[in-house]
Structure formats: C-alpha cells, structure tokens
Amino acid sequence: MEIPSYDNLYRSAIRWTTRQPTLSKTDQFVIFTKASFSSPWDDGDINNDQYDDDPNDIFDDERLFEHNPREYWFKRRCRDAHGGLKSTPSQGPIHWFRYRGHDVGFQRRVSKESSGPWFAAPETLTFYTYDDRGVLDDIMHDIRETPVKKNPRDITVYTGLSQPLSWVPMATKSPRFLSSVALDQEVKMDIVKDVTEFFDPRTEPFYKERGIPYRRGIALYGPPGTGKSSLCHAIASMLCMDIYTFSLGSSGLNDNTLSDLFQKCPERSIVLLEDIDAAGVPKRGGDISSEPSQEATGGVENAETHNTGSEQGNISLSGLLNVIDGVAAKEGRLLFITTNHIDRLDPALLRAGRVDMKAFIGYANDLMARELFYKPYLVPKDTQFMAVRQENGTIQPLSEPVSDEWEPNDLDRLANQFASNIPPGWFSPASLEGYLLRHKNDPVSAACSVKEWVDQKISSFKIGHGQELSSLRVSGSPCQFRLHGESLSISVSAVIFDAANGSGELRVVLLQRASHWELPGGTVGSTDSTIYAALKRKILEKSGLELSRINNELEIRAQTRNKEEICVAFLCIFYVSQIEAPRFPDELPLGRKCDESVRINAEKHQGFTWATEDEVRNDVYPVLGDQKATILEAFAATPRSSLWQL
C-alpha cells in the first residue's frame, strides 16, 4: 500500500506512524532537532509529542519569568536553539513493526520529483505485509481516523508551490472566535449569514438542480489594519476549514499552473487572495501602475496604501478569471479577495458570479471601540460579538471579566469612557488594539490615558484656516494633501447659527437630503488657496449664504467614507461660522429673519431648516453620521453673546 507525499492522507499517515511504539524504536533512524530543518515529520501539529526530554525537567516558565526574567529569556534561547530531539525511521530500508499481532513493513522511498523547501525530496510511504490484504485495509482505516492536527479545530494555512506543483502547509493557527474581530456589526452579520447559507447542506443540491455553479466569492476592501485577513481566519475557524493562499506574483506560477493548483483544492476549503491590488495582475489595457484618483486614498493612518503594485507577475487577468469561474473552475470552495484599493481592480474581476458580495471594512466606530476595549479584559467567548447594543441604547458585554478584581459595571463604565474619546472613523482596529495591549492588565489606565494618546495622534493634522495650501498638495492630485506622511482629502463644514432671529435662542441651519439632514460644506478643491476659501465657497454653493467670519474651530476629526466602492479618507474640519446678516423688517415672524437669504442648491438638497439644540438632540431632524455630536458640541461651545448681533 503506497501513500505519496501529494496525497491528502500523507500527513495523517505520518502522524499515525509516529504513534506506533515499536516503529518509533526502530534500529535505523534519523535524529534531528526542530531547528535543523522543517519537514512534515517536524510540523508542530503532527509530531510534537516525540521529544526525548523528560517532562519533569521542564522548568516552570511563568514562575521563572516572575522571579528572574533575564534567566527565563536565557533558558528559552537555549531551548529554542537546540529544539526538541526527534527520531524518525530513516529513508530507504524497510522497518518492521507489530500491528494487531501481524508483522507489517514500513518504508520511506524518495520520489524522483524535484525537491521542495520543506524537505529534501518528496517521498512515498509504503506499507507491506505477508498476511492477508485485510491488515492493510485496517491500517488505512486507522490512518483515515487519525487527525492531522493535535487540535482538530486548528486551521492549517497552505501555500501553493509551482515546484513541485502542490499545496504545502505553511502554518497552523489556533481557532479564532468571530468576537475577536472588531468590525461594523451589520457588515459582519451580513458576511456570516452569507457564508453560513452557502455551506448549508441544502444549498449545494439547490445550486446543482438549477445548473448554478456551486461556488462563492467575497471581496473585502478598505484601508489596512481594519481586520480583513483576521475576518477570513475567524470565518475559517467557524466553518472548520483550512485556508489555501498563494502569491499571484510568484515567478513559478503562470496561467496553467494556477489552474492546476485550483483543481487540487479540496471542495470544502477557503481560497484567500490577499492584497490583490498589489499582486501585479494587469487591468485590461495593462494599466496597473497609474496613481489612484483623488478619492481613492485609503485610511488616514496608512501611507502604505499608495503602493501601486507595479511589478507584473506571470498570471494574466484572463487566466485568473478562468480559474475563478471558467468552465473547469473548481466548485464547493469559498473565495475571499482582500484589497486596500478596490477601484484599482478590473471590473471583470468583481462582476457577479466571480465576486458575489463586496463588503467595505472601515475604521472603528463607537461600538467597535467598545468591543476592542472589552477584548483584553473579558474571557474570550465563541460569539459573533464582544458586546451588543440593546434596544434601550445601552451596550451589553457578552462575557465575564478575566479577573475577579474587575467588576462588570466598572468595565462597562471604563468602556464608555474609552469609546467616548475615540473619534469615529479615525483609527483602525489594529491601532486601537495596539494601544490597549500596552494596558492589557490595567483597564483603568487604558481608559484614562486614551484621550492624551488620541490628542497626540490628531494634533499633528491641524491646519490653520488661513494657512496656504499649495505646499501641502500632492503632485498630480491637487485635491489630495500630504500631512505627516499621509495623503488625505480635506472636508470642511460649518455650524452656522442664526443669532439674529430675535428669540434669544440659537438655531443652526441644516440642509435636507432625501433621507437625512446635514451641515453645509464639502471637500477642499484644487482652486482653494486656504481652508477659509474652501469653506466660503462650499457654503455659498450649498446654501447661498455668504460667510462673514469664523468664530471658532471645533475638534478636528477624520473618517473613511465608502463612496461608490472607493475608500475616501477625509480630514474633517468643523467651524462655528457667521454669515452676512440680512436686514429684514421687524414684523417678520419670529425666527424667520434669515430664511430669505438661504438659497439651496436644488440638485443636491430638497430643503432647509433652522433647528434648535433640543430639536437636534431629540432627532427631530435626523442628522448625517456623527454631525449630530458636532452640532451639539458647537451649541455647548458657543454662548449667544459670542455671536455677532444685529
């Protein structure tokens, strides 16, 4: 009975072999340490229990670290350098062992194929017996029942090789709960629902009976550090599936070998193509190196998003499209595509049937910030979320504190404090998690220090409203501005009060769109010399009002918008502004003195209103995004006496 190295049973056969006591004590064997080279015989998930060290001699790492960290690091270095001594049956000779009262021979024969990076050469495992065929059938049954991994729930990440053409295990990852990935909850629920329905046992027959190819493709796009790859890991854990990935820019891959690799994927598997915008697959017409448009910038934190991926690989666009949904395309698999710049991908790659769902993965909002705060301090739990919003608006965590010293109510209060200091749309989950890891044992410090950390991050992006913008413009993209290594669009908005309405109560002008109300403003353009000039222009365009002066500047913000599948990073600057006051007769109704001066752009807005603080607070006029908080902040920061009076 032969089992070649490219067979799916090969790794199970290795693990079964290492569990046979008499075979592990063969007279002809190879001694090596884990550090000497890596092979399937040395994979931590397969052969990790074959150490010659006495378990009683292994020191207590935690106690040693607490007592003497330096000594712990030294011993860890020595242990890692030598690895664990292991022995495997040598290649070539037949090794005999007893199996259920029968003599069985085992042989490792080197294949004639070219060598790969994991072992000297691919090999074939052969089992012999002089007894009846049933002995080998029993061995095959045992091998099939032997888990490849110590923990069957672990996820193996395979990488595709062209020489030899095969999927080779790259890493083994512990399962990851969906709750550990902080995303917009609606987006996460939509994705989880989609993949769950796809792998419902009733779905495949439904597809096949109707002649629909049984495969699914999902594109995750957004700035770096937002959790696209982490979500793939968590979904693989939920589905108990391994991940198959490869580099489209690999020198050994071409259209033919890529097709063969896809055919070798198991039916129930996840294929992951990461950062496909930088993989060198050209668009039709070969346009792979053009700069992103003025609205195609990624997140505020990441200058790395401007890598154009100009190194072209050996895989053509048509070759990639064929393996995804060609006539011979593999079925039963789930394809994930991740990209920082979905606008750089050829539309043919994203059409229905190849990509069935597109999901924008953006920066942290308020609820995501709370979930991230809970993550170090709550017991990990196999749920979709760390916390959920109740019908009454309160946030309910779904697990218990890690430490008995932390009361749930205290953590809730600290989570609120932490999230209230995180401006929505400014920070990636990765950056917030990095901050929290510095305070992983002290939630009080994490909540109390975050405002200072945020202020330091944001203050570097401040621009005076009279500052000349020419030196900040990005060459070739005049509507983009370079600030501290980041390329951004700048959005300006004005909180315009009607201080002359005669009522003594401040009112703010709101412009009406189809489903919401918003402040007048917009993006700084190529002709605007200063922030003030842009604000004046946008106010006039949107409302017809003439800006008189800026009273004060509110807290600077940033956000990443998903506009027609383009990630747009905006530095959002809000001002409390004053307009030229018209002179109206005193007999006009109270609160209507400024109405005639508002001339809205009918193509963009359907109406306007002057809203009081209570009306904004009570959602009488549903305001766009986080502008409600901005307006209330402006009310609080603007005494009536500070505004110009008639």
XYZ file of C-alpha atoms in Angstrom:
646
model
C 0.000 0.000 0.000
C 1.574 3.303 -1.141
C 0.772 6.837 0.003
C 2.626 9.538 -1.999
C 3.512 12.883 -0.440
C 0.980 14.767 -2.559
C -1.921 12.660 -1.275
C -4.198 14.147 1.370
C -3.613 11.071 3.563
C 0.152 11.585 3.652
C 0.202 13.795 6.731
C -2.296 11.594 8.570
C -0.103 8.588 7.754
C 2.913 10.354 9.267
C 1.053 11.127 12.452
C -0.257 7.551 12.689
C 3.255 6.194 12.127
C 4.760 8.278 14.922
C 2.168 6.832 17.299
C 3.322 3.215 16.759
C 5.575 2.356 19.752
C 7.603 -0.392 18.049
C 8.131 1.659 14.887
C 9.362 4.670 16.828
C 12.100 2.438 18.320
C 13.427 1.095 15.034
C 17.175 0.372 14.790
C 17.640 2.626 11.761
C 16.510 6.153 12.382
C 17.406 9.792 11.859
C 17.998 12.125 14.809
C 17.356 15.830 14.302
C 16.233 18.894 16.179
C 13.298 21.020 15.280
C 15.614 23.913 14.480
C 17.704 21.997 11.932
C 15.115 21.914 9.134
C 11.404 21.796 8.699
C 9.552 18.844 7.231
C 6.149 17.216 7.600
C 7.766 14.990 10.248
C 8.649 18.106 12.223
C 5.401 20.054 11.943
C 4.278 21.206 15.361
C 0.754 19.961 14.755
C 1.908 16.475 13.771
C 4.909 15.221 15.650
C 5.198 17.499 18.622
C 4.901 14.710 21.157
C 8.117 12.946 20.165
C 10.560 14.727 22.454
C 13.235 12.867 24.370
C 13.288 15.445 27.152
C 11.855 14.359 30.485
C 8.727 16.456 31.113
C 9.702 16.636 34.777
C 12.857 18.557 33.812
C 10.965 21.311 32.005
C 11.079 24.430 34.135
C 8.034 26.386 35.153
C 8.117 29.264 32.678
C 5.686 31.548 34.450
C 7.332 31.251 37.865
C 10.803 31.692 36.454
C 9.744 34.741 34.469
C 8.211 36.376 37.536
C 11.305 35.648 39.611
C 14.054 36.342 37.080
C 13.023 37.427 33.557
C 16.622 37.527 32.330
C 17.235 33.909 33.329
C 13.960 32.875 31.692
C 14.973 34.514 28.404
C 18.396 32.832 28.505
C 16.950 29.352 29.077
C 14.327 29.952 26.419
C 17.064 30.861 23.974
C 18.989 27.672 24.746
C 15.873 25.543 24.429
C 14.857 27.131 21.130
C 18.370 26.844 19.703
C 18.609 23.088 20.298
C 14.966 22.296 19.766
C 13.483 19.013 20.880
C 15.369 15.895 19.857
C 13.300 13.788 17.487
C 13.809 10.499 15.704
C 12.156 9.267 12.526
C 12.539 5.996 10.635
C 15.294 6.509 8.080
C 14.571 6.620 4.354
C 15.375 3.543 2.267
C 15.230 0.389 4.406
C 12.056 -1.444 5.369
C 11.221 -1.058 9.063
C 9.224 -3.897 10.617
C 6.746 -3.408 13.444
C 3.864 -5.286 15.058
C 0.292 -4.252 14.335
C -2.556 -6.157 15.991
C -0.488 -9.340 16.084
C 0.740 -9.038 12.477
C 4.175 -8.180 11.075
C 3.996 -5.034 8.937
C 6.792 -3.383 6.981
C 7.098 0.378 6.560
C 9.337 2.134 4.041
C 10.054 5.737 3.111
C 11.095 5.947 -0.535
C 12.386 9.185 -2.037
C 10.462 10.289 -5.106
C 12.245 11.335 -8.262
C 10.465 14.673 -8.359
C 12.321 17.922 -7.772
C 12.854 18.936 -4.189
C 10.754 21.426 -2.275
C 11.672 23.812 0.539
C 10.111 21.772 3.348
C 12.066 18.555 2.924
C 14.992 17.123 0.996
C 12.694 15.488 -1.572
C 9.067 14.371 -1.778
C 8.659 10.796 -0.660
C 6.264 7.874 -0.829
C 5.228 5.901 2.250
C 4.808 2.168 1.613
C 3.297 -0.463 3.915
C 3.934 -4.216 3.415
C 2.521 -7.359 4.964
C 2.867 -11.098 4.354
C -0.594 -11.680 5.769
C -3.919 -11.013 4.120
C -4.970 -7.740 2.489
C -7.313 -7.025 5.387
C -4.364 -5.923 7.558
C -3.561 -3.089 5.151
C -7.243 -2.192 4.963
C -7.286 -1.888 8.757
C -4.184 0.329 8.672
C -5.798 2.523 6.020
C -8.913 2.828 8.181
C -6.803 3.833 11.199
C -4.897 6.396 9.133
C -8.154 7.917 7.918
C -9.332 8.206 11.518
C -6.070 9.822 12.668
C -6.342 13.612 12.883
C -3.610 15.501 11.110
C -3.569 18.071 13.884
C -3.257 17.732 17.620
C -6.267 20.021 17.915
C -8.702 19.119 15.114
C -10.128 22.644 15.302
C -6.787 24.228 14.370
C -6.645 25.923 10.979
C -3.865 24.950 8.585
C -2.751 27.608 6.112
C -1.496 26.066 2.867
C 0.587 27.900 0.312
C 0.721 26.991 -3.358
C 4.043 25.884 -4.868
C 4.878 25.532 -8.523
C 7.876 23.202 -7.967
C 6.559 20.653 -7.204
C 3.012 21.692 -8.032
C 1.261 21.208 -4.706
C -0.297 22.813 -1.662
C 2.177 22.763 1.219
C 1.269 23.565 4.847
C 2.755 26.919 5.771
C 1.417 27.396 9.297
C -1.064 26.065 11.803
C -3.231 28.602 13.588
C -5.383 28.208 16.648
C -9.085 28.742 16.028
C -10.227 32.336 16.328
C -13.618 33.460 17.566
C -15.608 35.902 15.455
C -15.963 38.067 18.555
C -12.210 38.708 18.489
C -12.538 40.620 15.191
C -13.993 44.096 15.690
C -15.968 45.140 12.619
C -19.096 47.082 11.922
C -21.660 44.657 13.315
C -24.072 44.873 10.394
C -21.262 44.147 7.937
C -20.083 41.174 9.998
C -23.599 39.768 10.318
C -24.161 40.040 6.559
C -20.929 38.182 5.775
C -21.505 35.460 8.373
C -25.070 34.956 7.164
C -23.873 34.711 3.566
C -21.203 32.045 4.160
C -23.442 30.112 6.565
C -26.177 29.873 3.952
C -23.658 28.885 1.282
C -22.396 25.912 3.314
C -25.863 24.874 4.451
C -26.161 21.192 3.339
C -29.318 22.101 1.408
C -27.556 24.752 -0.692
C -25.380 22.533 -2.895
C -28.255 20.402 -4.227
C -30.255 23.595 -4.784
C -27.443 25.024 -6.931
C -26.834 21.839 -8.904
C -30.502 21.131 -9.628
C -30.763 24.570 -11.204
C -27.462 24.470 -13.073
C -25.842 27.150 -10.896
C -22.091 26.719 -10.248
C -21.666 25.945 -6.564
C -19.040 28.475 -5.532
C -18.969 31.788 -3.719
C -16.749 34.857 -3.880
C -16.487 37.703 -1.363
C -14.358 40.846 -1.750
C -13.275 42.609 1.439
C -11.946 46.087 0.805
C -10.830 49.000 2.929
C -7.725 50.531 4.494
C -5.007 48.397 6.125
C -5.359 47.309 9.728
C -9.143 47.025 9.659
C -9.395 43.237 10.039
C -9.877 41.822 6.535
C -7.430 38.920 6.941
C -8.450 38.390 10.565
C -12.064 38.007 9.475
C -11.043 35.303 6.984
C -9.246 33.447 9.795
C -12.284 33.714 12.069
C -14.675 32.507 9.364
C -12.363 29.580 8.580
C -12.466 28.723 12.295
C -16.254 28.939 12.354
C -16.552 26.655 9.312
C -13.715 24.327 10.448
C -11.992 24.789 7.085
C -8.368 25.236 6.120
C -7.105 28.242 4.153
C -5.331 27.987 0.797
C -3.368 31.001 -0.339
C -0.664 31.836 -2.852
C 1.177 34.788 -4.314
C -0.048 35.850 -7.738
C 3.362 37.415 -8.307
C 5.296 34.181 -7.764
C 7.852 33.634 -10.539
C 6.937 29.950 -10.841
C 3.218 30.490 -11.324
C 1.546 31.003 -14.674
C -1.969 30.552 -16.006
C -1.582 26.778 -16.395
C -0.020 26.068 -13.005
C -2.547 28.351 -11.315
C -5.371 26.352 -12.890
C -3.804 23.086 -11.707
C -3.410 24.458 -8.178
C -7.069 25.452 -8.014
C -8.067 21.965 -9.144
C -6.073 20.486 -6.251
C -8.046 22.477 -3.661
C -10.425 20.366 -1.578
C -14.099 21.061 -2.187
C -14.742 22.409 1.300
C -11.988 24.984 1.522
C -11.314 28.696 1.640
C -9.098 30.240 -1.022
C -7.627 33.567 0.072
C -6.114 36.109 -2.325
C -4.662 38.877 -0.177
C -3.832 42.404 -1.360
C -4.797 41.516 -4.894
C -4.465 45.158 -5.985
C -0.693 44.903 -5.417
C -0.262 41.454 -6.992
C 0.700 42.694 -10.449
C -2.316 41.332 -12.334
C -2.899 43.946 -15.045
C -6.189 45.552 -15.888
C -7.405 45.252 -19.433
C -5.205 47.617 -21.372
C -2.317 46.924 -18.997
C -2.997 49.854 -16.688
C -1.511 48.622 -13.432
C 0.705 51.470 -12.366
C -1.476 54.555 -12.512
C -1.828 56.669 -9.409
C -5.101 56.403 -7.512
C -7.725 59.029 -8.140
C -8.147 61.907 -5.749
C -10.875 59.960 -3.940
C -9.153 56.574 -3.888
C -6.958 57.107 -0.870
C -7.056 54.599 1.963
C -7.138 55.360 5.649
C -5.728 58.360 7.422
C -3.145 56.282 9.254
C -1.568 54.420 6.370
C 0.758 55.851 3.751
C 1.487 52.274 2.666
C -1.824 52.172 0.844
C -0.263 54.040 -2.063
C 1.741 51.070 -3.255
C 0.631 50.733 -6.857
C 1.724 47.142 -7.227
C 3.528 47.832 -10.472
C 5.515 44.597 -10.531
C 3.644 42.459 -13.013
C 3.613 38.704 -12.448
C 3.230 35.806 -14.897
C -0.516 35.435 -14.380
C -2.807 37.205 -16.816
C -6.180 38.659 -15.956
C -7.913 36.152 -18.228
C -6.057 33.289 -16.540
C -7.186 34.462 -13.118
C -10.776 34.905 -14.286
C -10.841 31.401 -15.744
C -9.754 29.690 -12.523
C -12.382 31.650 -10.599
C -15.394 30.897 -12.795
C -14.307 29.244 -16.037
C -15.850 26.049 -17.378
C -13.344 23.925 -15.449
C -13.351 26.103 -12.315
C -13.390 24.264 -9.007
C -16.708 24.120 -7.174
C -17.502 23.902 -3.487
C -14.964 26.500 -2.470
C -15.274 29.935 -0.873
C -13.053 32.622 -2.372
C -12.006 35.658 -0.355
C -10.337 38.595 -2.089
C -8.849 41.363 0.051
C -7.702 44.722 -1.244
C -6.893 48.176 0.040
C -7.956 49.747 -3.266
C -10.934 48.088 -4.904
C -11.022 50.849 -7.523
C -7.714 49.546 -8.927
C -9.185 46.140 -9.766
C -10.541 45.358 -13.184
C -14.363 45.410 -13.123
C -14.370 41.977 -14.773
C -12.822 40.505 -11.619
C -15.634 41.897 -9.488
C -18.639 41.002 -11.572
C -21.409 38.793 -10.159
C -20.540 35.115 -10.364
C -16.905 35.814 -9.534
C -17.462 38.133 -6.612
C -20.958 37.705 -5.214
C -20.586 40.070 -2.276
C -18.490 43.180 -1.672
C -18.009 44.396 1.896
C -16.332 47.601 2.990
C -14.208 47.092 6.129
C -13.562 50.521 7.633
C -12.140 52.269 10.662
C -13.517 51.911 14.168
C -16.866 53.378 15.115
C -18.187 53.839 18.648
C -19.412 50.266 19.156
C -16.249 48.797 17.643
C -14.162 50.857 20.076
C -16.146 49.400 22.974
C -15.711 45.857 21.674
C -11.982 46.426 21.313
C -11.798 47.720 24.877
C -13.537 44.622 26.235
C -11.261 42.247 24.328
C -8.240 42.201 26.736
C -10.387 42.226 29.865
C -13.181 39.724 29.125
C -12.966 35.949 28.829
C -12.810 35.012 25.110
C -16.142 33.572 24.038
C -17.378 31.842 20.901
C -19.880 34.508 19.891
C -20.129 36.879 16.955
C -19.528 39.978 19.074
C -17.857 41.039 22.305
C -20.813 43.305 23.064
C -24.171 44.238 21.551
C -26.352 47.318 21.662
C -29.645 46.785 23.477
C -32.972 48.277 22.358
C -32.660 50.967 25.037
C -29.284 52.020 23.610
C -27.083 50.510 26.330
C -24.118 48.301 25.453
C -24.225 44.765 26.870
C -20.953 42.747 27.014
C -21.369 39.038 26.231
C -18.709 37.606 28.527
C -17.285 37.879 32.031
C -14.178 39.725 33.259
C -10.902 37.784 33.153
C -10.020 38.894 36.683
C -12.183 38.725 39.795
C -10.778 42.143 40.684
C -12.677 43.748 37.819
C -16.374 44.319 38.358
C -18.563 44.147 35.216
C -20.125 47.534 35.979
C -16.681 49.094 36.333
C -15.572 47.674 32.979
C -18.759 48.978 31.361
C -18.080 52.451 32.726
C -14.450 52.336 31.558
C -15.512 51.067 28.127
C -17.860 54.045 27.788
C -15.080 56.404 28.831
C -12.664 54.826 26.344
C -15.089 54.849 23.402
C -16.225 58.426 24.046
C -12.651 59.595 23.452
C -12.234 57.732 20.146
C -13.430 59.885 17.227
C -15.409 57.653 14.841
C -13.708 56.851 11.566
C -10.248 57.964 12.628
C -8.398 54.887 13.932
C -8.032 51.374 12.587
C -8.906 48.496 14.928
C -5.268 47.393 14.729
C -4.005 50.727 16.072
C -6.535 50.743 18.928
C -5.681 47.157 19.791
C -2.001 48.086 19.825
C -2.743 50.844 22.325
C -4.845 48.547 24.529
C -2.155 45.851 24.598
C 0.101 48.355 26.334
C -2.518 48.408 29.111
C -3.659 44.786 28.927
C -3.501 44.351 32.705
C -4.858 47.769 33.656
C -8.247 48.781 32.204
C -8.341 51.928 34.345
C -5.105 53.181 32.812
C -6.324 52.264 29.318
C -9.475 54.357 29.739
C -7.854 57.306 31.491
C -4.836 57.657 29.176
C -6.579 57.291 25.839
C -7.562 60.973 25.461
C -3.937 62.067 25.678
C -2.964 59.364 23.164
C -5.715 60.435 20.760
C -4.840 64.125 21.102
C -1.216 63.390 20.237
C -2.264 61.470 17.144
C -4.753 64.070 15.952
C -2.892 67.285 16.784
C -0.306 66.635 14.082
C -3.022 67.038 11.440
C -4.218 70.503 12.435
C -4.193 73.160 9.722
C -4.844 76.849 10.264
C -7.817 78.089 8.257
C -5.647 80.833 6.799
C -2.651 78.601 6.002
C -1.568 78.494 2.360
C -2.315 75.010 0.966
C -0.094 74.981 -2.121
C 2.873 73.423 -0.312
C 0.695 70.581 1.014
C -0.858 69.470 -2.272
C 0.120 66.054 -3.652
C 1.800 66.303 -7.033
C -0.577 65.107 -9.728
C -3.527 65.052 -7.300
C -4.298 68.684 -6.393
C -7.273 67.663 -4.230
C -5.024 65.494 -2.043
C -2.857 66.918 0.732
C 0.268 65.414 2.257
C 0.291 65.626 6.051
C 2.839 63.717 8.157
C 3.324 61.048 5.535
C -0.389 60.614 4.854
C -2.244 61.595 1.691
C -5.700 62.924 2.521
C -8.695 64.723 1.203
C -9.889 67.567 3.428
C -13.540 68.116 4.193
C -14.743 71.373 5.725
C -18.151 72.040 7.235
C -19.710 74.948 9.064
C -22.078 75.072 12.009
C -23.900 78.284 11.096
C -26.014 79.876 13.800
C -28.854 82.313 13.276
C -28.114 84.729 16.090
C -30.429 87.428 14.773
C -33.763 85.676 14.964
C -34.999 87.774 17.860
C -35.885 84.809 20.052
C -32.717 84.764 22.095
C -32.330 81.065 21.249
C -29.556 79.805 18.988
C -30.602 77.977 15.838
C -28.413 76.117 13.364
C -29.055 75.830 9.645
C -29.497 72.276 8.304
C -29.781 71.270 4.660
C -32.109 68.428 3.694
C -31.249 65.479 1.501
C -33.598 62.594 0.735
C -33.103 60.696 3.996
C -31.141 62.979 6.302
C -30.085 66.498 7.201
C -26.535 67.832 7.101
C -24.312 70.842 7.636
C -23.232 72.940 4.654
C -19.723 72.118 3.497
C -17.717 69.816 1.277
C -14.293 68.832 0.012
C -11.413 71.289 -0.406
C -10.847 71.622 -4.145
C -7.901 72.278 -6.418
C -8.664 76.014 -6.698
C -8.971 76.701 -2.955
C -5.929 78.547 -1.641
C -6.846 78.171 2.039
C -9.277 76.290 4.259
C -11.189 79.553 4.719
C -11.553 79.965 0.949
C -12.847 76.406 0.609
C -15.336 76.870 3.441
C -16.623 80.115 1.979
C -17.020 78.533 -1.470
C -18.807 75.410 -0.232
C -21.217 77.351 1.991
C -22.152 79.581 -0.929
C -22.561 76.576 -3.280
C -24.710 74.564 -0.872
C -26.838 77.245 0.780
C -26.282 80.563 -0.943
C -25.114 82.093 2.341
C -22.150 84.467 2.428
C -19.552 83.569 5.063
C -18.637 86.579 7.185
C -16.068 85.157 9.580
C -15.111 82.064 11.585
C -15.897 82.311 15.276
C -14.037 79.202 16.461
C -12.828 75.783 15.362
C -14.230 72.555 16.752
C -12.330 69.351 17.441
C -10.670 68.014 14.301
C -11.984 64.679 13.049
C -11.314 62.175 10.334
C -13.287 59.461 8.660
C -13.076 56.984 5.825
C -16.083 57.010 3.561
C -17.159 54.249 1.237
C -18.206 56.174 -1.850
C -19.094 54.077 -4.879
C -16.657 51.379 -3.714
C -13.822 53.883 -3.304
C -12.260 54.382 0.126
C -12.058 58.123 0.693
C -10.079 59.411 3.668
C -11.189 62.843 4.847
C -9.674 65.162 7.383
C -12.896 66.752 8.626
C -12.657 70.289 9.973
C -15.754 71.848 11.512
C -16.147 75.539 12.238
C -18.658 77.671 14.081
C -19.188 80.319 11.458
C -21.041 83.547 10.918
C -22.816 84.696 7.786
C -23.594 88.103 6.403
C -26.786 89.079 8.217
C -29.631 90.332 6.030
C -31.743 93.307 7.137
C -35.380 92.340 7.318
C -38.403 94.241 8.611
C -39.132 93.710 12.268
C -42.642 92.480 11.510
C -41.346 89.187 10.057
C -42.332 86.154 12.167
C -40.012 85.210 14.992
C -37.137 83.032 13.832
C -37.607 83.744 10.117
C -35.279 86.702 9.608
C -32.554 84.719 7.861
C -34.798 82.461 5.796
C -34.840 84.531 2.646
C -31.051 84.531 2.478
C -30.842 80.731 2.196
C -30.741 79.679 -1.439
C -30.138 75.920 -1.564
C -28.674 74.054 -4.500
C -31.784 72.244 -5.716
C -29.768 69.494 -7.414
C -28.329 68.357 -4.078
C -30.826 69.453 -1.433
C -34.578 69.433 -1.094
C -34.958 71.982 1.672
C -33.506 73.608 4.770
C -34.445 74.432 8.334
C -33.218 76.366 11.340
C -33.045 73.826 14.178
C -32.763 74.415 17.904
C -30.444 72.468 20.186
C -33.345 70.444 21.609
C -34.578 69.563 18.129
C -31.145 68.259 17.156
C -30.727 66.385 20.437
C -34.160 64.740 20.125
C -33.609 63.715 16.479
C -36.438 65.848 15.148
C -34.121 66.252 12.155
C -32.036 63.047 11.616
C -28.534 64.380 11.014
C -25.938 62.681 8.824
C -23.387 60.445 10.571
C -21.598 61.915 13.572
C -22.555 65.502 12.682
C -25.145 65.397 15.450
C -22.355 65.214 18.041
C -20.539 68.022 16.232
C -23.599 70.272 16.291
C -24.226 69.647 19.989
C -20.561 70.353 20.660
C -20.940 73.659 18.814
C -24.005 74.601 20.856
C -22.111 73.879 24.075
C -19.065 75.862 22.961
C -20.957 78.904 21.684
C -22.580 81.293 24.163
C -25.113 83.500 22.452
C -23.198 86.590 23.463
C -20.183 85.442 21.437
C -22.046 85.762 18.134
C -22.405 88.933 16.145
C -25.667 90.708 16.819
C -27.862 92.868 14.611
